[in-house]
mmCIF file of the C-alpha atoms, coordinates in Angstrom:
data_MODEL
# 
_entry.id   MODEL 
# 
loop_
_atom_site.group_PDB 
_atom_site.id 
_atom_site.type_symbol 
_atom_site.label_atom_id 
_atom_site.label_alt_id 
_atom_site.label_comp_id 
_atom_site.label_asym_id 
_atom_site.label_entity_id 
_atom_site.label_seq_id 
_atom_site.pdbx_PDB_ins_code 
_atom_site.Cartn_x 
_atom_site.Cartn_y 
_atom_site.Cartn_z 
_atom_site.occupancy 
_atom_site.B_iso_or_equiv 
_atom_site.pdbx_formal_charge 
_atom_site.auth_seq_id 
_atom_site.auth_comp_id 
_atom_site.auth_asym_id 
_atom_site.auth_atom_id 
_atom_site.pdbx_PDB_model_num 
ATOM 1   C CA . UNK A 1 1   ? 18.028 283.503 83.277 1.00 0.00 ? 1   UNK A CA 1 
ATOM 2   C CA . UNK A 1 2   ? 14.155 282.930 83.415 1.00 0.00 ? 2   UNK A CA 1 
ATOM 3   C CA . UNK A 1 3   ? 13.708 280.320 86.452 1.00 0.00 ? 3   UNK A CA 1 
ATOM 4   C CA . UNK A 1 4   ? 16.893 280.087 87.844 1.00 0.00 ? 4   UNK A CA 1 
ATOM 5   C CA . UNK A 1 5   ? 20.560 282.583 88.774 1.00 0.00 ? 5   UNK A CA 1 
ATOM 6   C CA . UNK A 1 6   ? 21.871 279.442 87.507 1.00 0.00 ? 6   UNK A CA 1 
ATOM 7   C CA . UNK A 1 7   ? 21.756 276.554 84.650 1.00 0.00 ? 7   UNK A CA 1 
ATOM 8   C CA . UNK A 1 8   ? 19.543 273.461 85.777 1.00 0.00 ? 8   UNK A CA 1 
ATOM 9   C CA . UNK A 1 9   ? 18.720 275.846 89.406 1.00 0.00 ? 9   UNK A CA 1 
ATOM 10  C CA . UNK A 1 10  ? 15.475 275.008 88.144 1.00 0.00 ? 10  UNK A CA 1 
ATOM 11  C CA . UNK A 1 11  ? 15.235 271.049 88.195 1.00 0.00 ? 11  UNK A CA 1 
ATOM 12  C CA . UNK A 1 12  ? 13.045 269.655 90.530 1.00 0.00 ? 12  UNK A CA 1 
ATOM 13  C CA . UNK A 1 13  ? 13.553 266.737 92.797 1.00 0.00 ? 13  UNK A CA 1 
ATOM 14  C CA . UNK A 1 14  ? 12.031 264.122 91.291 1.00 0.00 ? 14  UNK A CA 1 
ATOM 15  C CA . UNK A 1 15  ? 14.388 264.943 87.795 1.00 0.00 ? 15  UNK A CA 1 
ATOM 16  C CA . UNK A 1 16  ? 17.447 264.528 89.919 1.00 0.00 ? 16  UNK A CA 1 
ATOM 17  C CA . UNK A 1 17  ? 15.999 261.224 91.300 1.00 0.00 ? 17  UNK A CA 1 
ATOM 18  C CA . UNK A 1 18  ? 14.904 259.917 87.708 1.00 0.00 ? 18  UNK A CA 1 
ATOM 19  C CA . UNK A 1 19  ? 18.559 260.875 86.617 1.00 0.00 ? 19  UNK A CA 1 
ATOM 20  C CA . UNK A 1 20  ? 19.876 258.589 89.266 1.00 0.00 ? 20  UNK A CA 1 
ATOM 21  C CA . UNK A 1 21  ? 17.795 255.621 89.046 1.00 0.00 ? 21  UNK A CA 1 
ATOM 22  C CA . UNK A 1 22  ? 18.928 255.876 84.749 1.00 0.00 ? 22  UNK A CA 1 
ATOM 23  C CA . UNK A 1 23  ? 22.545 255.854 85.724 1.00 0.00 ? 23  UNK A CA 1 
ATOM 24  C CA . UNK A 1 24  ? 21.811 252.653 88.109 1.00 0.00 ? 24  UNK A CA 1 
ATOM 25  C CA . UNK A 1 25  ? 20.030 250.835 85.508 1.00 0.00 ? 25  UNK A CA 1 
ATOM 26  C CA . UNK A 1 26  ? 23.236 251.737 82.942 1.00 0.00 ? 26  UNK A CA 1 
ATOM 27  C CA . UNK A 1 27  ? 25.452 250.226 85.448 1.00 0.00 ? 27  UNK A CA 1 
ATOM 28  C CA . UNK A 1 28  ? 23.656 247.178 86.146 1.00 0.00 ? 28  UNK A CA 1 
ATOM 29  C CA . UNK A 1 29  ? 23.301 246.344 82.677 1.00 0.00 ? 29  UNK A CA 1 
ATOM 30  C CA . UNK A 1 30  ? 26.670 246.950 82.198 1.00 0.00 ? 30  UNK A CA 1 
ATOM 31  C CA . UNK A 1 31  ? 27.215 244.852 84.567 1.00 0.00 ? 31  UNK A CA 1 
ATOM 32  C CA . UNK A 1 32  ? 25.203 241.626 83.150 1.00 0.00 ? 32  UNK A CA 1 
ATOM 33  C CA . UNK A 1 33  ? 26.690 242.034 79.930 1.00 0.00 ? 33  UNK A CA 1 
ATOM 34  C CA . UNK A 1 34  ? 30.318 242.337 81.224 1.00 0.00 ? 34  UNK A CA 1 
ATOM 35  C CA . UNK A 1 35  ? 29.176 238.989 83.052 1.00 0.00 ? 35  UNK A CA 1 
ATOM 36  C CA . UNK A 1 36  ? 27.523 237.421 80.265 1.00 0.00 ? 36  UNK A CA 1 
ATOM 37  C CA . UNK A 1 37  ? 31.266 237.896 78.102 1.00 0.00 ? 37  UNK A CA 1 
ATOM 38  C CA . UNK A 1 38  ? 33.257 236.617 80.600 1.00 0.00 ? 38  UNK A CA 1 
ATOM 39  C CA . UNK A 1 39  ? 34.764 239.991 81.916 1.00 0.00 ? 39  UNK A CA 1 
ATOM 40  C CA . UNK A 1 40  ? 35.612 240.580 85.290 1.00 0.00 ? 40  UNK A CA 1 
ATOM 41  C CA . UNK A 1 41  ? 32.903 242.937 87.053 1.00 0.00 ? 41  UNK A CA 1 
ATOM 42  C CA . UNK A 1 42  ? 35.262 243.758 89.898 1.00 0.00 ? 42  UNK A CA 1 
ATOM 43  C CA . UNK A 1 43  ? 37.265 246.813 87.699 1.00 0.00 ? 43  UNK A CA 1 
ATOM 44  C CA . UNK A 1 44  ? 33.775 248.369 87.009 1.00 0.00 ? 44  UNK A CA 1 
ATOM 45  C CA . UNK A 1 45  ? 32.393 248.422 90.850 1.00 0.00 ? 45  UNK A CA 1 
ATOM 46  C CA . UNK A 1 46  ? 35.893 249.552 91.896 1.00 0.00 ? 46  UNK A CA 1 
ATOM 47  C CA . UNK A 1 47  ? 35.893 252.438 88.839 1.00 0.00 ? 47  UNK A CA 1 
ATOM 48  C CA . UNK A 1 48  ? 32.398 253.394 90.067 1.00 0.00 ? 48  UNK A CA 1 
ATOM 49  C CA . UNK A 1 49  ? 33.952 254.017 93.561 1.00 0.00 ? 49  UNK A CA 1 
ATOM 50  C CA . UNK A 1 50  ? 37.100 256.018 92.783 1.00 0.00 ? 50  UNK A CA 1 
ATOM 51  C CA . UNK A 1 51  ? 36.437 257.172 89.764 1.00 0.00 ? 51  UNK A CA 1 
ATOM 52  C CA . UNK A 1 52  ? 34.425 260.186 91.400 1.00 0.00 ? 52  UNK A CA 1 
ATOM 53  C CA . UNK A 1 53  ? 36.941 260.867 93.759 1.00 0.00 ? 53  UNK A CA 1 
ATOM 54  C CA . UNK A 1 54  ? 40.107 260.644 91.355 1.00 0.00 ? 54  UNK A CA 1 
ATOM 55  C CA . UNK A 1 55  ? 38.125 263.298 89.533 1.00 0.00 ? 55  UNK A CA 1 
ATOM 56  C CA . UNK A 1 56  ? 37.720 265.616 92.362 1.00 0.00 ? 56  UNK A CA 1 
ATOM 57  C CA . UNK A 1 57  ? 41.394 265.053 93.690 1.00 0.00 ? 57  UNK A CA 1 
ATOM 58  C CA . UNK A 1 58  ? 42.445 265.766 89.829 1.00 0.00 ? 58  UNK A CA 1 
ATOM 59  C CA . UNK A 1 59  ? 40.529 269.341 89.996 1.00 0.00 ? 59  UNK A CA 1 
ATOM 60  C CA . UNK A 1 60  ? 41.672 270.320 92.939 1.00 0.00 ? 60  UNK A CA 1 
ATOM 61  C CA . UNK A 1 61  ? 45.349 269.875 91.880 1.00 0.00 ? 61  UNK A CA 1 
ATOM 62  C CA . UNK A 1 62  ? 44.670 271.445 88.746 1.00 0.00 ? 62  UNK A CA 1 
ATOM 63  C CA . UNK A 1 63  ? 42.950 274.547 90.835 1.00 0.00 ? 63  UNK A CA 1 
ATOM 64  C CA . UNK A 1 64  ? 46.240 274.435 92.912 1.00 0.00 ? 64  UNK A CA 1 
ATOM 65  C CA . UNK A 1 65  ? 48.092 274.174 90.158 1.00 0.00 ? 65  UNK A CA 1 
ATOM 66  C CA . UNK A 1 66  ? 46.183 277.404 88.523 1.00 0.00 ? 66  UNK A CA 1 
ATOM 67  C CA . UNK A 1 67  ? 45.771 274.994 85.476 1.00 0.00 ? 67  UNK A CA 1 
ATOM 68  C CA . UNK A 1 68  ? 48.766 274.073 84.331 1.00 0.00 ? 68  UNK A CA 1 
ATOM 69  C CA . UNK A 1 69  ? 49.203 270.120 83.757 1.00 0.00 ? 69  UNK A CA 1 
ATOM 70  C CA . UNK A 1 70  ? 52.243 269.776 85.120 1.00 0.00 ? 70  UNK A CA 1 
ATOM 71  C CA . UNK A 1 71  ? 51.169 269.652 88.507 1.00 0.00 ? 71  UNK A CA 1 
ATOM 72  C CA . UNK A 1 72  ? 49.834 266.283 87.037 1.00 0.00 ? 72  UNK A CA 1 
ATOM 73  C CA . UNK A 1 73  ? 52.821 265.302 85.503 1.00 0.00 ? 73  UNK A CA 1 
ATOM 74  C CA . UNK A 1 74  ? 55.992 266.570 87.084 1.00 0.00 ? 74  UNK A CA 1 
ATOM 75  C CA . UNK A 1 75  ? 57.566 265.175 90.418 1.00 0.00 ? 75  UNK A CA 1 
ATOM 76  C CA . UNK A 1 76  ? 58.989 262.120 91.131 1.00 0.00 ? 76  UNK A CA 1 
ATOM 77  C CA . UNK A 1 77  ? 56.052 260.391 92.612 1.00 0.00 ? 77  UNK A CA 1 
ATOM 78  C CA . UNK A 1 78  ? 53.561 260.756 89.443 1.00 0.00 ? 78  UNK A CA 1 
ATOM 79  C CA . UNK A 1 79  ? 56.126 259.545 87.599 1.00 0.00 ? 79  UNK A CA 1 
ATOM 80  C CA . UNK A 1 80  ? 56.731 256.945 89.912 1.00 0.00 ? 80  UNK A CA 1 
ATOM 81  C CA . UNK A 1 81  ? 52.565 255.739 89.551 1.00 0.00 ? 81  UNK A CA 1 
ATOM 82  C CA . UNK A 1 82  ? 52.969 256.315 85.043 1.00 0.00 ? 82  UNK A CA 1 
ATOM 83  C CA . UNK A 1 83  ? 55.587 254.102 85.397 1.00 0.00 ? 83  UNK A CA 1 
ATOM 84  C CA . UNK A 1 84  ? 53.614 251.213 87.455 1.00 0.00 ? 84  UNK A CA 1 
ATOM 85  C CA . UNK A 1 85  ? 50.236 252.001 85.904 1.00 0.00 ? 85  UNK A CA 1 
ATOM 86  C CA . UNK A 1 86  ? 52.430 251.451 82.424 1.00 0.00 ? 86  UNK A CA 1 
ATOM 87  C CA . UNK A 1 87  ? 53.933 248.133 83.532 1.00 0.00 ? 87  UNK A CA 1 
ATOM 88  C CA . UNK A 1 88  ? 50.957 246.748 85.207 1.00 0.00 ? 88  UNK A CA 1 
ATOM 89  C CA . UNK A 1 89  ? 49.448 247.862 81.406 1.00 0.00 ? 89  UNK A CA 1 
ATOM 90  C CA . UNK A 1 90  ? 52.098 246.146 79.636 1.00 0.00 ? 90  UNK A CA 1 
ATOM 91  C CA . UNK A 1 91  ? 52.289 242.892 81.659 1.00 0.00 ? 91  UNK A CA 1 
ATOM 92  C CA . UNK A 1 92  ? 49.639 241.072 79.703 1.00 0.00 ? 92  UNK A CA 1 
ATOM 93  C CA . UNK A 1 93  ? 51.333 241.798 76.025 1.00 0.00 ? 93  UNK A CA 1 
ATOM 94  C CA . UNK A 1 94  ? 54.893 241.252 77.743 1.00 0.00 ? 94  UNK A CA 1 
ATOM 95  C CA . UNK A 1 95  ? 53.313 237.644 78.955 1.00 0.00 ? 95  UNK A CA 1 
ATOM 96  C CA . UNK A 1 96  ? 51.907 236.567 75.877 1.00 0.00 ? 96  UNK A CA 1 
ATOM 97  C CA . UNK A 1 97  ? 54.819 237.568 74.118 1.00 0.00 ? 97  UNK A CA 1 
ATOM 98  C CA . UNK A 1 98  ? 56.697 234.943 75.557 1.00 0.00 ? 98  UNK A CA 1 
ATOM 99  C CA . UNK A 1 99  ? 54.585 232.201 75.245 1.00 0.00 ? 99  UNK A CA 1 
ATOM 100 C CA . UNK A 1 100 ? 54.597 232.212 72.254 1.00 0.00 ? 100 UNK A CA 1 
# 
């Protein structure tokens, strides 16, 4: 490959910076215009956090798993977490349900 062993081996330091500083300004005006509607900012700092790490834990069990999803989704404690992350999902239709 001419300038690299390797996809993008031939960025330079200041393109990785630039790509950075876009992905800040993204989030920040994300940010605003979550604030400006009234939504709660706290899920998108918190997703900002994890959200690269939950993506790193997820390869690595699908590497240990040698692909096959149901490392994911097999096992008493996933289904433990679908069945919390489905109620805590539910809890706002269940509420306004019965009011009304």
């Amino acid at each position: 490959m001419p300038g690299g062993a390797h996809p993008g081996d031939d960025l330079q330091a200041e393109d990785v910076g630039q790509v950075q500083v876009e992905q800040h300004q993204v989030g920040v005006e994300l940010g605003f215009g979550m604030r400006r509607f009234g939504l709660p900012v706290l899920p998108l700092i918190v997703g900002v956090i994890l959200g690269p790490r939950a993506e790193l834990q997820g390869r690595r069990s699908l590497q240990l798993s040698g692909g096959d999803l149901s490392g994911l989704l097999g096992g008493p404690v996933s289904y433990t977490i679908y069945a919390v992350i489905l109620v805590l999902l539910a809890w706002p239709l269940i509420k306004r349900l019965r009011r009304g």
